[in-house]
JSON list of C-alpha atoms in Angstrom, two decimals:
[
{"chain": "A", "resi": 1, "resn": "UNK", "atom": "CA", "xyz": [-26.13, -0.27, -13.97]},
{"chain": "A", "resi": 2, "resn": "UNK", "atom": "CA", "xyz": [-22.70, -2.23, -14.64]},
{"chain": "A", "resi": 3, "resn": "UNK", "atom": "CA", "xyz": [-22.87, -5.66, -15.11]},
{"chain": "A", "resi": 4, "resn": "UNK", "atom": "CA", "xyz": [-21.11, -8.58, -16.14]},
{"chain": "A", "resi": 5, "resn": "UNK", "atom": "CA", "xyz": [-22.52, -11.79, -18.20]},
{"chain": "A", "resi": 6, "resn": "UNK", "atom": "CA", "xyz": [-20.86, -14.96, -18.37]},
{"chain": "A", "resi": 7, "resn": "UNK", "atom": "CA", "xyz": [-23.18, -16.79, -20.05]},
{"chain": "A", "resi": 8, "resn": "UNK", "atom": "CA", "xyz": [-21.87, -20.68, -20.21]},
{"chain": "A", "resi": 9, "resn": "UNK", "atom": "CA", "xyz": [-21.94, -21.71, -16.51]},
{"chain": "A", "resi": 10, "resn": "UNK", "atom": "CA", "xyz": [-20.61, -24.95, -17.64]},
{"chain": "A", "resi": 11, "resn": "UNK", "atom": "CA", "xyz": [-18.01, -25.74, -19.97]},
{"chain": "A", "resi": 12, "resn": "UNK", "atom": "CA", "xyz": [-16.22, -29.39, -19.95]},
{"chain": "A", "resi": 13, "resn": "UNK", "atom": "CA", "xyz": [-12.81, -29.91, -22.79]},
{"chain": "A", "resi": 14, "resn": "UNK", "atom": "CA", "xyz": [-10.51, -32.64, -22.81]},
{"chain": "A", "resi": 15, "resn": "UNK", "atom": "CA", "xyz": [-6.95, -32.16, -21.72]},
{"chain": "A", "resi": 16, "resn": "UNK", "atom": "CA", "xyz": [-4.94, -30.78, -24.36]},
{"chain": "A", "resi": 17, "resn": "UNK", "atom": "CA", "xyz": [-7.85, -29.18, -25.53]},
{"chain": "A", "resi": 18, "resn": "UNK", "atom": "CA", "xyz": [-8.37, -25.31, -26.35]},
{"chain": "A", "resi": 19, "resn": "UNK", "atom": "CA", "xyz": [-10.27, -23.31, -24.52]},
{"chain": "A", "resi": 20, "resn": "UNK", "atom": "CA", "xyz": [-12.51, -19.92, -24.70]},
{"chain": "A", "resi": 21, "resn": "UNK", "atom": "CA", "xyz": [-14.45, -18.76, -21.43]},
{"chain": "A", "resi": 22, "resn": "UNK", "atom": "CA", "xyz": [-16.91, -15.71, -22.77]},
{"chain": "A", "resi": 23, "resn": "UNK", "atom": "CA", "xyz": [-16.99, -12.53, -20.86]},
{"chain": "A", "resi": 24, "resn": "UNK", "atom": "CA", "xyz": [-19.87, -9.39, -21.76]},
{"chain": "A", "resi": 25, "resn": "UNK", "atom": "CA", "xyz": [-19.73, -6.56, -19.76]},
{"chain": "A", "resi": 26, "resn": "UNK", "atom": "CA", "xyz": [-22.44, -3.46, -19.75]},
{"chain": "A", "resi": 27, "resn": "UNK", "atom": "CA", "xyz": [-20.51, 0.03, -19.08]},
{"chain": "A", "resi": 28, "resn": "UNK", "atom": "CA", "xyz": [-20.61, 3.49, -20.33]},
{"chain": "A", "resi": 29, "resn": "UNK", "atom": "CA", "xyz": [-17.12, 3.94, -20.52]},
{"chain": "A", "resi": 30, "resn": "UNK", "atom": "CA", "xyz": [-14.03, 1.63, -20.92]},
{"chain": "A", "resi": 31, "resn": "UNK", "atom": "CA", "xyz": [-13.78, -0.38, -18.01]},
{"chain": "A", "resi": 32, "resn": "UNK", "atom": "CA", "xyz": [-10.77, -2.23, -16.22]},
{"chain": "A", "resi": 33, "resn": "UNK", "atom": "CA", "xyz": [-11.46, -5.85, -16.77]},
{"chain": "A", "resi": 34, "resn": "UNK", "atom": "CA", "xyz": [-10.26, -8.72, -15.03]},
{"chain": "A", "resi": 35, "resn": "UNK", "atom": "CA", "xyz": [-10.80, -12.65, -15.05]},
{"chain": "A", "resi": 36, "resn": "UNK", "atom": "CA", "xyz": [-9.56, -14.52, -11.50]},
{"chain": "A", "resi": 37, "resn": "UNK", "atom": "CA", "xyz": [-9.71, -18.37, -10.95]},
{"chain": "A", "resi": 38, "resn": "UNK", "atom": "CA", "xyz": [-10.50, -19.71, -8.28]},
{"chain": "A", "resi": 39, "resn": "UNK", "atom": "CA", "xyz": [-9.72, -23.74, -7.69]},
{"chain": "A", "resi": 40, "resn": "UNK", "atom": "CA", "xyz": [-12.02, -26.07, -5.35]},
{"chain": "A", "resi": 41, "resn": "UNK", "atom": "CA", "xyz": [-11.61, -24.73, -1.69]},
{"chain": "A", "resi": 42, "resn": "UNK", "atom": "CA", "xyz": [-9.12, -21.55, -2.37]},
{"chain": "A", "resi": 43, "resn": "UNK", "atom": "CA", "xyz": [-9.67, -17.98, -2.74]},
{"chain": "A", "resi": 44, "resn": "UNK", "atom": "CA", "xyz": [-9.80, -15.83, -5.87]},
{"chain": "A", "resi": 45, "resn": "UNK", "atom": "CA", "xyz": [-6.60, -15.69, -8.00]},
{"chain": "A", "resi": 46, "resn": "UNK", "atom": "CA", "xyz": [-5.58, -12.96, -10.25]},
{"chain": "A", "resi": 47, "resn": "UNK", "atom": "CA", "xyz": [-5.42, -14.41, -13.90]},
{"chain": "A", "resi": 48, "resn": "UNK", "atom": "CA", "xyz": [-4.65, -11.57, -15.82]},
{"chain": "A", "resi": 49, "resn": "UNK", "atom": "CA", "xyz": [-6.06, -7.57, -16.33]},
{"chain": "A", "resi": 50, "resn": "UNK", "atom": "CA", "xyz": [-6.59, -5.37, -18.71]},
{"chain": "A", "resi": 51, "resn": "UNK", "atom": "CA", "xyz": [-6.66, -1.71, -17.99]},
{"chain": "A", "resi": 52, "resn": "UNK", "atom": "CA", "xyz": [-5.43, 0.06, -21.46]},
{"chain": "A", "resi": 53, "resn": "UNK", "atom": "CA", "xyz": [-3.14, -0.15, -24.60]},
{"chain": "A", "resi": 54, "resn": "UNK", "atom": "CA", "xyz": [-2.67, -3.72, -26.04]},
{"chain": "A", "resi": 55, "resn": "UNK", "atom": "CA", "xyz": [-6.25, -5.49, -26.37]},
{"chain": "A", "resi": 56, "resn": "UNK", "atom": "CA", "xyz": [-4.75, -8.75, -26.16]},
{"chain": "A", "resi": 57, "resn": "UNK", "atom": "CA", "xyz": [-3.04, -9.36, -22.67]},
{"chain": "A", "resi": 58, "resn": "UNK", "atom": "CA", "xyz": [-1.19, -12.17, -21.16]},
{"chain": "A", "resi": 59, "resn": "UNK", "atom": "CA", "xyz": [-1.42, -14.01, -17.92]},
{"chain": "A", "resi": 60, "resn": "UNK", "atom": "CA", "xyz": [-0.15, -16.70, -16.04]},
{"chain": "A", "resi": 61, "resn": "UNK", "atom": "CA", "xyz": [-0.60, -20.36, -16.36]},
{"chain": "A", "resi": 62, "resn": "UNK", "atom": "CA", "xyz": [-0.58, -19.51, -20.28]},
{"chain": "A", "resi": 63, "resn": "UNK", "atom": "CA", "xyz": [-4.32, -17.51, -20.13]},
{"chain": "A", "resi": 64, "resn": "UNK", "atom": "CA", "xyz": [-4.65, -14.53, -22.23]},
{"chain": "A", "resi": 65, "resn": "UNK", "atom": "CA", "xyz": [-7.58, -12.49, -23.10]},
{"chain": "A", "resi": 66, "resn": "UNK", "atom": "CA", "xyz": [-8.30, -10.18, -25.42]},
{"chain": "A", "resi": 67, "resn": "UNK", "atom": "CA", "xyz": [-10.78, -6.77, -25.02]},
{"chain": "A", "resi": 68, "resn": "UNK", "atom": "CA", "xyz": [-13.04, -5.88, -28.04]},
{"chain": "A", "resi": 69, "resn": "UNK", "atom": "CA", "xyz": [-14.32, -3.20, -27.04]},
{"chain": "A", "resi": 70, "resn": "UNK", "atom": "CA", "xyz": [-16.96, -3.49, -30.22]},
{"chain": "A", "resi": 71, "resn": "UNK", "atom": "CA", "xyz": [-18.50, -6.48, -29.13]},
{"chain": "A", "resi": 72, "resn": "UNK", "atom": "CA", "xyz": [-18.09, -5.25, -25.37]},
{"chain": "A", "resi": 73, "resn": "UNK", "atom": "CA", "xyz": [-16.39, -8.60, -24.73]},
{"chain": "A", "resi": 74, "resn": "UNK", "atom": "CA", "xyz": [-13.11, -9.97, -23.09]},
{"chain": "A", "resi": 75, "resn": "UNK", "atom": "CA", "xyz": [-12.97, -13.43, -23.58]},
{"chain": "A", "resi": 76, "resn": "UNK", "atom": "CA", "xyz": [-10.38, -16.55, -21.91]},
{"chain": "A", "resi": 77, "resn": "UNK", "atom": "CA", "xyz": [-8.26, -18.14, -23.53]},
{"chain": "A", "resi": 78, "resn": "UNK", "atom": "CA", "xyz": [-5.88, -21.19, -23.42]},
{"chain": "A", "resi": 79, "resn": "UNK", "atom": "CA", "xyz": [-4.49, -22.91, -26.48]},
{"chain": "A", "resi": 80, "resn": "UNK", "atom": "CA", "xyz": [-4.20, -26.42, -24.56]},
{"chain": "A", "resi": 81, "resn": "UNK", "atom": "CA", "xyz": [-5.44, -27.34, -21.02]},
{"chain": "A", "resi": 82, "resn": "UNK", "atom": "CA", "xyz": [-4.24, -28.70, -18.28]},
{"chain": "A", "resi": 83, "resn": "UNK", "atom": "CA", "xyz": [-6.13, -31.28, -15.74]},
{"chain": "A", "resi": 84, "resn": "UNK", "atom": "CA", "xyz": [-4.86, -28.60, -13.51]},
{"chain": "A", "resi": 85, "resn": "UNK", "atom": "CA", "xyz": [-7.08, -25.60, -15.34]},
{"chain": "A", "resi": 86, "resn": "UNK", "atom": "CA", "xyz": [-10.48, -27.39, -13.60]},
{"chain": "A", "resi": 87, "resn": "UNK", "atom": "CA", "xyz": [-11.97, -24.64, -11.43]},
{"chain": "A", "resi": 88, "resn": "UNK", "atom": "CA", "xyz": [-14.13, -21.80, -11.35]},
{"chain": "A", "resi": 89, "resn": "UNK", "atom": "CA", "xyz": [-13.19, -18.83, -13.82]},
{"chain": "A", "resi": 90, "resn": "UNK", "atom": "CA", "xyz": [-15.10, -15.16, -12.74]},
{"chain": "A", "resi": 91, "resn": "UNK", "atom": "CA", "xyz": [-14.59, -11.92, -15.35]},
{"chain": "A", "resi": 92, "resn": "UNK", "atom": "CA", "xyz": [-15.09, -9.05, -12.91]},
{"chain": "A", "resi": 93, "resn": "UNK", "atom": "CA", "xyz": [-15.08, -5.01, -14.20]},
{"chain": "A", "resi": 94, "resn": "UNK", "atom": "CA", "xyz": [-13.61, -2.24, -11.97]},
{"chain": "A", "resi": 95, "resn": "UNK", "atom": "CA", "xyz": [-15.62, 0.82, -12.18]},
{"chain": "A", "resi": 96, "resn": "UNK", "atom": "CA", "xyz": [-13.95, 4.55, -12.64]},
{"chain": "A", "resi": 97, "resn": "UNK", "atom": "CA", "xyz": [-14.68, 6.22, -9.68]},
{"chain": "A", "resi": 98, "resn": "UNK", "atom": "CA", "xyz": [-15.87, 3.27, -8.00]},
{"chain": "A", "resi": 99, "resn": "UNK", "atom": "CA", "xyz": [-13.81, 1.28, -5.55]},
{"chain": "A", "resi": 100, "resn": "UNK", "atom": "CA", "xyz": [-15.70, -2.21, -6.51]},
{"chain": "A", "resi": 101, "resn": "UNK", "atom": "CA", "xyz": [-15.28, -5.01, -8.49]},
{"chain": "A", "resi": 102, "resn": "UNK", "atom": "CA", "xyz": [-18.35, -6.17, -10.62]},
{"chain": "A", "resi": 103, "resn": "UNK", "atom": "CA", "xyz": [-18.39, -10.00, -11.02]},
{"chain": "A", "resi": 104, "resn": "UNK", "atom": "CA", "xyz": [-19.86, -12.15, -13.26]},
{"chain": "A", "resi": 105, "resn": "UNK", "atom": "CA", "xyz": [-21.65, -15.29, -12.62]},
{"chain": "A", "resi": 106, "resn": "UNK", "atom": "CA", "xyz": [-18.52, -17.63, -13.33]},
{"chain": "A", "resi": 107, "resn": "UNK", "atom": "CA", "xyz": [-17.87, -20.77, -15.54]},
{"chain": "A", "resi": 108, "resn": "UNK", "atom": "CA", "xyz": [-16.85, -23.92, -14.22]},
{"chain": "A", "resi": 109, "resn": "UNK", "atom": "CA", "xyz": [-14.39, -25.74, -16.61]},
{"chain": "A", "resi": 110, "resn": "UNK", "atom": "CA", "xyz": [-14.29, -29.14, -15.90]},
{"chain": "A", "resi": 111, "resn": "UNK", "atom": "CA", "xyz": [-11.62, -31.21, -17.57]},
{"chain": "A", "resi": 112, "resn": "UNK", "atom": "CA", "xyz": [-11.84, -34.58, -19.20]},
{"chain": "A", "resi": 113, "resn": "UNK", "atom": "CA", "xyz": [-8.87, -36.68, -19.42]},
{"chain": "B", "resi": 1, "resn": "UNK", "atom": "CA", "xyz": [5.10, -13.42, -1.83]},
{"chain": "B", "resi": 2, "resn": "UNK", "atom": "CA", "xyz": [2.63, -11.75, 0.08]},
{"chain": "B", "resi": 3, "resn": "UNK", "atom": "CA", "xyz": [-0.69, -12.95, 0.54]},
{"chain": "B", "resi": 4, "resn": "UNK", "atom": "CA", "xyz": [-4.13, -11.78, 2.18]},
{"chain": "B", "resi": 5, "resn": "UNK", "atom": "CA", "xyz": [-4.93, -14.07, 5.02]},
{"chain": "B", "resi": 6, "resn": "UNK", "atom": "CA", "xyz": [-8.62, -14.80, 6.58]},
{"chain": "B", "resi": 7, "resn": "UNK", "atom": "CA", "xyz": [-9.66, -16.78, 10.06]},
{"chain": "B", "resi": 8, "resn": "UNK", "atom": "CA", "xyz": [-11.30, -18.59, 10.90]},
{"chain": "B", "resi": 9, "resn": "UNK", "atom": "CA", "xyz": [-11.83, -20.89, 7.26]},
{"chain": "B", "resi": 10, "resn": "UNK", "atom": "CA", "xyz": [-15.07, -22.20, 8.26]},
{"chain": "B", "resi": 11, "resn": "UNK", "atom": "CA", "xyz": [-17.26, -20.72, 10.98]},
{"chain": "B", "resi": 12, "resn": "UNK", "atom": "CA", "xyz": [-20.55, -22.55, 12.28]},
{"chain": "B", "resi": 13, "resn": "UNK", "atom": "CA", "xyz": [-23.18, -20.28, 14.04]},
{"chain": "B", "resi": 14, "resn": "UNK", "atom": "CA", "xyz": [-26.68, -20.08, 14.88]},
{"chain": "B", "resi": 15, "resn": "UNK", "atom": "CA", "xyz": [-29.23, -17.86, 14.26]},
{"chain": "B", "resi": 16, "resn": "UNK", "atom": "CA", "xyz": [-29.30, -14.63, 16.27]},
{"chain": "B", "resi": 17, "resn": "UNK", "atom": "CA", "xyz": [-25.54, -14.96, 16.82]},
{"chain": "B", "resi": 18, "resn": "UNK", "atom": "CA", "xyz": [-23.26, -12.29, 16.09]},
{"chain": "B", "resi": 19, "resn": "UNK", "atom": "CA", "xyz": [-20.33, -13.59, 14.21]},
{"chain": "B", "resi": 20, "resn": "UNK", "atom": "CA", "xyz": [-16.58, -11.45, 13.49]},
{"chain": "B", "resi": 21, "resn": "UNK", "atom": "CA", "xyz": [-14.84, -12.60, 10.60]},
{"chain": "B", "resi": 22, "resn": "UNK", "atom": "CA", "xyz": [-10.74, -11.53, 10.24]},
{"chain": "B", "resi": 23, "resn": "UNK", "atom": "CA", "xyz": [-8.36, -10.95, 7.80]},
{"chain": "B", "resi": 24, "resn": "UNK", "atom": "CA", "xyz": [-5.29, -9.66, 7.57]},
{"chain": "B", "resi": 25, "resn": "UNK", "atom": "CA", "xyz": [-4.35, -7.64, 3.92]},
{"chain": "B", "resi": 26, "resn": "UNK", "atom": "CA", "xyz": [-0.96, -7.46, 2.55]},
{"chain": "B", "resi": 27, "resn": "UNK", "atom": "CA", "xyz": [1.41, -4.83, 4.42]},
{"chain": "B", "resi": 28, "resn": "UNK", "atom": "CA", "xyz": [1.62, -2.05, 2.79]},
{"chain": "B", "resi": 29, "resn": "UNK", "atom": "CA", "xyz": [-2.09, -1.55, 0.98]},
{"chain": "B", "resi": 30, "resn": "UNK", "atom": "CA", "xyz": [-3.99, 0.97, 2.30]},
{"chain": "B", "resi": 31, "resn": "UNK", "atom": "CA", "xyz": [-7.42, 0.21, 0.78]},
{"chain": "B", "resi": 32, "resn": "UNK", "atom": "CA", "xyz": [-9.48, -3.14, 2.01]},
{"chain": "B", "resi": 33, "resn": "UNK", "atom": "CA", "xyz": [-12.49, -4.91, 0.92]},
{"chain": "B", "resi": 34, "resn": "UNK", "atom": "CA", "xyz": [-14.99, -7.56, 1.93]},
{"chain": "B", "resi": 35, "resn": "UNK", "atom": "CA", "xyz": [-17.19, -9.67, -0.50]},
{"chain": "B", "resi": 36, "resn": "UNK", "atom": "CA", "xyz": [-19.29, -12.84, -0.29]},
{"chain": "B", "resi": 37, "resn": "UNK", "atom": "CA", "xyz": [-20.60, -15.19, -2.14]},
{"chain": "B", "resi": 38, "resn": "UNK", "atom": "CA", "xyz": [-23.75, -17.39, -1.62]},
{"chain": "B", "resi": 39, "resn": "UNK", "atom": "CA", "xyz": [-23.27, -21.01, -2.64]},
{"chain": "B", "resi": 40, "resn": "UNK", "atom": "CA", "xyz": [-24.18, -20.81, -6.52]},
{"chain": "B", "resi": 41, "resn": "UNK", "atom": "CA", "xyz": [-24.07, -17.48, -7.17]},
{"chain": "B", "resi": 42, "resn": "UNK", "atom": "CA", "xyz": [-21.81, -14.77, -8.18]},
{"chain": "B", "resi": 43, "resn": "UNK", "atom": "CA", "xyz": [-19.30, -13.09, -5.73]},
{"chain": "B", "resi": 44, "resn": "UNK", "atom": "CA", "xyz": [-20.82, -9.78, -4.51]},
{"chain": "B", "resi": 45, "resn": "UNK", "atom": "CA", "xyz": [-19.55, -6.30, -2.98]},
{"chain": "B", "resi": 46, "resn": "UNK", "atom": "CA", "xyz": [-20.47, -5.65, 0.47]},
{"chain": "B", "resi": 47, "resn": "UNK", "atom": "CA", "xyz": [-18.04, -2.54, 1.78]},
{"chain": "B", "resi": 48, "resn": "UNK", "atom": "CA", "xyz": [-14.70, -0.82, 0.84]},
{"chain": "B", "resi": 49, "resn": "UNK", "atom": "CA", "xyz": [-12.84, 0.95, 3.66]},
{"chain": "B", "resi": 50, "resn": "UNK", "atom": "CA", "xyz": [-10.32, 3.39, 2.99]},
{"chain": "B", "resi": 51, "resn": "UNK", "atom": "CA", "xyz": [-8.21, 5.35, 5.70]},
{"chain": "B", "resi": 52, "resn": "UNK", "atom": "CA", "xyz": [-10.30, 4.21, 8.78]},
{"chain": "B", "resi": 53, "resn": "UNK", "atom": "CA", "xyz": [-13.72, 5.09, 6.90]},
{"chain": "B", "resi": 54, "resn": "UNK", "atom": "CA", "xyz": [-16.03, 2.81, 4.66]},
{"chain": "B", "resi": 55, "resn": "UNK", "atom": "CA", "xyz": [-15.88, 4.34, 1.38]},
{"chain": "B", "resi": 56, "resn": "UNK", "atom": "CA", "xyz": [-18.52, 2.61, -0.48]},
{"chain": "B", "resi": 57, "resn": "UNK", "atom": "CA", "xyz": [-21.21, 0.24, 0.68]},
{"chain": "B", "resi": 58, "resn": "UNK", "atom": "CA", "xyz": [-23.78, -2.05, -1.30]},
{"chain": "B", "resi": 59, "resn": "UNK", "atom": "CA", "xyz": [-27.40, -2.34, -0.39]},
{"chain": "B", "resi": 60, "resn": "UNK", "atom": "CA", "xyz": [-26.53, -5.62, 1.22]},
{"chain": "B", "resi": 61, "resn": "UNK", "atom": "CA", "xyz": [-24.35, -3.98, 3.49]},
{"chain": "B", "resi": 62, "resn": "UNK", "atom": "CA", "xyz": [-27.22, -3.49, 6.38]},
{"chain": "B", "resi": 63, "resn": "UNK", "atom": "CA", "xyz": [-27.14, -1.66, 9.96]},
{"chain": "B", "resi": 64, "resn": "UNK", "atom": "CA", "xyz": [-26.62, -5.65, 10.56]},
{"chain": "B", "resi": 65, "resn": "UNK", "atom": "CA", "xyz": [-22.94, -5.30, 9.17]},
{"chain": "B", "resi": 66, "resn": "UNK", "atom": "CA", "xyz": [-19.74, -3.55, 10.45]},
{"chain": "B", "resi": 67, "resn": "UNK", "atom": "CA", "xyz": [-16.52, -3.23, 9.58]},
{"chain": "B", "resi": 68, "resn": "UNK", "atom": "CA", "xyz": [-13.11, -2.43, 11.88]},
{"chain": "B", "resi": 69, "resn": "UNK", "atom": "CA", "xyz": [-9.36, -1.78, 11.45]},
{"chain": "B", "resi": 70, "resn": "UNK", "atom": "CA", "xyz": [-8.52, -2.37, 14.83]},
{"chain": "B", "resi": 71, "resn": "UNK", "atom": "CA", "xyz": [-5.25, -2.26, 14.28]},
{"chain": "B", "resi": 72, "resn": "UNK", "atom": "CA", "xyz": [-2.15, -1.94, 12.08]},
{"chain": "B", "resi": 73, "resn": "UNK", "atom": "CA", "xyz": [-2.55, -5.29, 10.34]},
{"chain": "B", "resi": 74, "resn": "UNK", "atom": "CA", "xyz": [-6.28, -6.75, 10.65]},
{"chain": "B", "resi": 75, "resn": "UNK", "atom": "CA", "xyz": [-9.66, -5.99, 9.32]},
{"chain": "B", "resi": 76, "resn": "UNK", "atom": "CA", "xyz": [-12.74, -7.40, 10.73]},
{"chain": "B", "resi": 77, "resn": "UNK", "atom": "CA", "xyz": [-16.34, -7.88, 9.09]},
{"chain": "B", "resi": 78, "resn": "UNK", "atom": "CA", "xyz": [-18.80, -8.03, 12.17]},
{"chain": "B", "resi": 79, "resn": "UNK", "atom": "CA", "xyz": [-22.60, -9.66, 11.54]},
{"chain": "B", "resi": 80, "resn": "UNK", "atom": "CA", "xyz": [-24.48, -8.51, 14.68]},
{"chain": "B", "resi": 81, "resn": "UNK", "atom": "CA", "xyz": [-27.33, -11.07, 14.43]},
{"chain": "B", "resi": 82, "resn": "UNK", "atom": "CA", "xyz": [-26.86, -13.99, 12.11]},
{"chain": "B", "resi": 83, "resn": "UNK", "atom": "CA", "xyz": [-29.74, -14.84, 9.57]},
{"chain": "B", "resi": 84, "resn": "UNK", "atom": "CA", "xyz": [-30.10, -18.02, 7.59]},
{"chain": "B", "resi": 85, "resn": "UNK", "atom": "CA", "xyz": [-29.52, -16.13, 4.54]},
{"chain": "B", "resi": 86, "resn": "UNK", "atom": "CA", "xyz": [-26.15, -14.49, 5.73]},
{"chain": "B", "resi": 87, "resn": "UNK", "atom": "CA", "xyz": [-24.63, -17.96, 5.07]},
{"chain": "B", "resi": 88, "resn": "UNK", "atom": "CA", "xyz": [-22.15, -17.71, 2.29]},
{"chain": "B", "resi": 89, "resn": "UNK", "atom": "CA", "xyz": [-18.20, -17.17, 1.63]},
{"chain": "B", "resi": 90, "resn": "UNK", "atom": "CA", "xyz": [-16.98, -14.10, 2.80]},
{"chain": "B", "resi": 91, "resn": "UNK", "atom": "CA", "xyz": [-14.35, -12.96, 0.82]},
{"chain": "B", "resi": 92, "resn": "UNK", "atom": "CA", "xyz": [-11.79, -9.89, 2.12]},
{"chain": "B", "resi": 93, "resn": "UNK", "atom": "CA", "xyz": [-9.34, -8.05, -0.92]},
{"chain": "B", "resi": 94, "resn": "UNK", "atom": "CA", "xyz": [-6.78, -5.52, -0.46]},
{"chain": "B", "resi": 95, "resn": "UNK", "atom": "CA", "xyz": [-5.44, -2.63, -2.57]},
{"chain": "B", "resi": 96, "resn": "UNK", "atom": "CA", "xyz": [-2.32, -1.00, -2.42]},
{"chain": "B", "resi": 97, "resn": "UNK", "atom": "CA", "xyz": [-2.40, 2.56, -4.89]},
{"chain": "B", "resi": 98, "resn": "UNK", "atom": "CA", "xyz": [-4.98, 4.79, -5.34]},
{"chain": "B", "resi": 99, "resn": "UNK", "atom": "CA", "xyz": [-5.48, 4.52, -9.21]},
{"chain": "B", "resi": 100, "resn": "UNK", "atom": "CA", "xyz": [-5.22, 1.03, -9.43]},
{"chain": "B", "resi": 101, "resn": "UNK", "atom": "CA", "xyz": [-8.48, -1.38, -9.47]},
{"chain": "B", "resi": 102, "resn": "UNK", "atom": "CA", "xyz": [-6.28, -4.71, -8.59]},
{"chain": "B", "resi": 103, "resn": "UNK", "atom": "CA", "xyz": [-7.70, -5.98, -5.66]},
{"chain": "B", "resi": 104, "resn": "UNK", "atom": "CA", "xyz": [-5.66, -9.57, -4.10]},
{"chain": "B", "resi": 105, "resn": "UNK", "atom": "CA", "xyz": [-8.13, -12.01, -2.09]},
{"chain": "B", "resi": 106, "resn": "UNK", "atom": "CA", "xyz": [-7.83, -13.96, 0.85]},
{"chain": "B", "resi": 107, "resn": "UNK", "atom": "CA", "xyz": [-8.80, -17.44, 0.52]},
{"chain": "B", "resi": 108, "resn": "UNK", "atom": "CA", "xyz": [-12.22, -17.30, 1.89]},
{"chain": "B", "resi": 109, "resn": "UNK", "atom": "CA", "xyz": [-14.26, -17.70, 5.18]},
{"chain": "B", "resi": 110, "resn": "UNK", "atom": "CA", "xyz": [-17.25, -19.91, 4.79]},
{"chain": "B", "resi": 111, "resn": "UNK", "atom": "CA", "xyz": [-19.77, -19.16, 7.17]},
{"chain": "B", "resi": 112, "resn": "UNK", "atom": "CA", "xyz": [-22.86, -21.08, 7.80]},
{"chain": "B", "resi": 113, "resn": "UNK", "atom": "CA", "xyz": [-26.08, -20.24, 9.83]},
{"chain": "B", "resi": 114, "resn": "UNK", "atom": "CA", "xyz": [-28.19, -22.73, 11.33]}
]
């Protein structure tokens, strides 16, 4: 079965810090893979995708991630956060074929002035 | 820019109630979703519902559940009897073209059982 493995649930940095928020995900074929963020009391925002062509892709709020498809991996990243990056950070895969998304367990980033 | 909406934000029920969570997706997408997420865990699939028909369902998605487009604009999760354990954020997602696996959320409903 698909699945998706976040595996720090907790990661704190210091503003101005730099930040990478691991993603593993367990599927036969190339997925379409996708981190959101989702801040205290909102709803799930679209970071950035990846779907083909360029492994490293760019987002907003200055995220990108890159796909290895070696190490089965997309990672976060953010050369220097921002109080405002605090939140919870999910890596979800969308299946082919399938009409779901396939979460992982999220990281929450908590910030340190 | 548009946005997927979702009443009520927080819903209070109690056991045995049945409970009808709303959302409205963005205009023009054609494919809708609900997911939750228990307090702690990951967000989960419950249903995807494509031209007035659920197209895929998880095992969580019980003869307790329902889903409705009951019109042009809003989509409705229905709980039938309320458990303790169906407490959680509901989540509802929209998609607008057929190859694409971009999904938009709403900002939540959190319901709780007592």
């Amino acid at each position: 079965a698909q699945s998706v493995t976040q595996p720090d649930i907790h990661i704190t940095v210091s503003e101005g810090a730099s930040l990478e928020l691991r993603c593993n995900y367990s599927y036969g074929a190339t997925p379409y893979l996708f981190w959101y963020v989702q801040s205290p009391g909102q709803g799930l925002q679209l970071l950035l995708k990846y779907f083909s062509g360029d492994t490293l892709v760019q987002g907003i709020k200055g995220f990108e991630a890159e796909f290895k498809r070696s190490q089965s991996s997309f990672n976060l990243r953010k050369p220097s956060v921002h109080w405002s990056d605090a939140a919870e950070y999910f890596c979800a895969v969308g299946i082919q074929g399938a009409q779901k998304l396939v979460f992982g367990q999220g990281t929450r980033l908590t910030i340190n002035p | 820019e548009p946005e997927v909406t979702q009443t009520p934000s927080h819903q209070v029920t109690q056991m045995g109630q049945e409970v009808i969570l709303r959302c409205v997706p963005i205009s023009n997408h054609l494919y809708f979703y609900w997911y939750r997420q228990i307090l702690g865990q990951k967000v989960e699939f419950l249903v995807s519902f494509y031209n007035n028909e659920i197209s895929e369902k998880s095992e969580i998605f019980d003869d307790q559940f329902s889903v409705e487009r009951p019109d042009g604009s809003n989509f409705t999760l229905k709980i039938r009897s309320t458990k303790l354990e169906d407490s959680a954020m509901y989540f509802c997602a929209s998609k607008g073209q057929t190859f694409s696996y971009e999904q938009y959320f709403g900002p939540g409903t959190r319901l709780t059982v007592t």
